[in-house]
Amino acid sequence: EHEGRDIRLSGVVAGLPQPYENGLRFEFAVEQADAAVPSKISLAWHAGQRPEEDDASPLLFLPSLHAGERWQLTVRLKRPHGNLNPHGFDYEAWLFERGLRATGYVRPSEGNRRLDAFVWRPAYVVERLRETIRERFRRTLPEQPYAGVLVALAVGDQRAIDGGQWQLFARTGISHLMSIS
């Protein structure tokens, strides 16, 4: 019912924000919303995203986003969807396992703002600690190809491993070993 519409909500960044080539992806625990939305969603915040052609809104900026922060955001959501690919990664099942019942992206809005620097809950303390450790690895080992592997082993962030390395692990037969480690 609310797919494709702007929804204002507030909540907490519930996991490690994941940088990618066009912005950030993050899990968001919804606390309040203008519409009926799931309590946990997956969002993308695109850097330099152009709004619709008839929209005069400025380009989106990419904020410094951290686990445990409370934000007010305007988003567009949709039901989780992934391509059916036998023997391939099942994106819908992965979202379902993580309790993510919708995906979406942050829309340009003057009202997008951080409300609290940190929400003190045990899960958010753990996520902020994981993020701190990940960032220390990245600062200490910039441009090192193995930095993502060390991050994955230290804090369980497998998304820190480069796609090329995953291909190497697959060719050498150690993907499963890396995943369970």
mmCIF file of C-alpha atoms in Angstrom, residues 3 6 26 38 42 56 64 79 95 101 105 110 112 114 123-125 131 135 160 168 174:
data_model
loop_
_atom_site.group_PDB
_atom_site.id
_atom_site.type_symbol
_atom_site.label_atom_id
_atom_site.label_comp_id
_atom_site.label_asym_id
_atom_site.label_seq_id
_atom_site.Cartn_x
_atom_site.Cartn_y
_atom_site.Cartn_z
ATOM 1 C CA GLU A 3 5.327 1.234 -1.862
ATOM 2 C CA ASP A 6 7.744 8.968 0.587
ATOM 3 C CA PHE A 26 22.504 -0.146 6.485
ATOM 4 C CA PRO A 38 8.055 -3.207 9.232
ATOM 5 C CA SER A 42 17.338 -2.373 4.876
ATOM 6 C CA ALA A 56 13.883 20.668 -7.605
ATOM 7 C CA SER A 64 28.790 10.093 8.366
ATOM 8 C CA ARG A 79 8.786 -5.450 -0.396
ATOM 9 C CA LEU A 95 16.671 -10.747 4.159
ATOM 10 C CA ARG A 101 10.869 -7.147 5.860
ATOM 11 C CA TYR A 105 16.420 4.154 0.013
ATOM 12 C CA GLU A 110 15.527 18.890 4.484
ATOM 13 C CA ASN A 112 16.829 14.050 7.154
ATOM 14 C CA ARG A 114 20.556 12.738 13.163
ATOM 15 C CA ALA A 123 22.971 -4.675 20.680
ATOM 16 C CA TYR A 124 23.944 -1.168 19.561
ATOM 17 C CA VAL A 125 26.954 -1.113 21.894
ATOM 18 C CA GLU A 131 32.378 -0.642 13.685
ATOM 19 C CA GLU A 135 37.526 1.386 11.057
ATOM 20 C CA ALA A 160 34.418 -6.230 3.960
ATOM 21 C CA LEU A 168 39.842 -16.576 -5.391
ATOM 22 C CA ILE A 174 38.216 -22.207 0.865
#
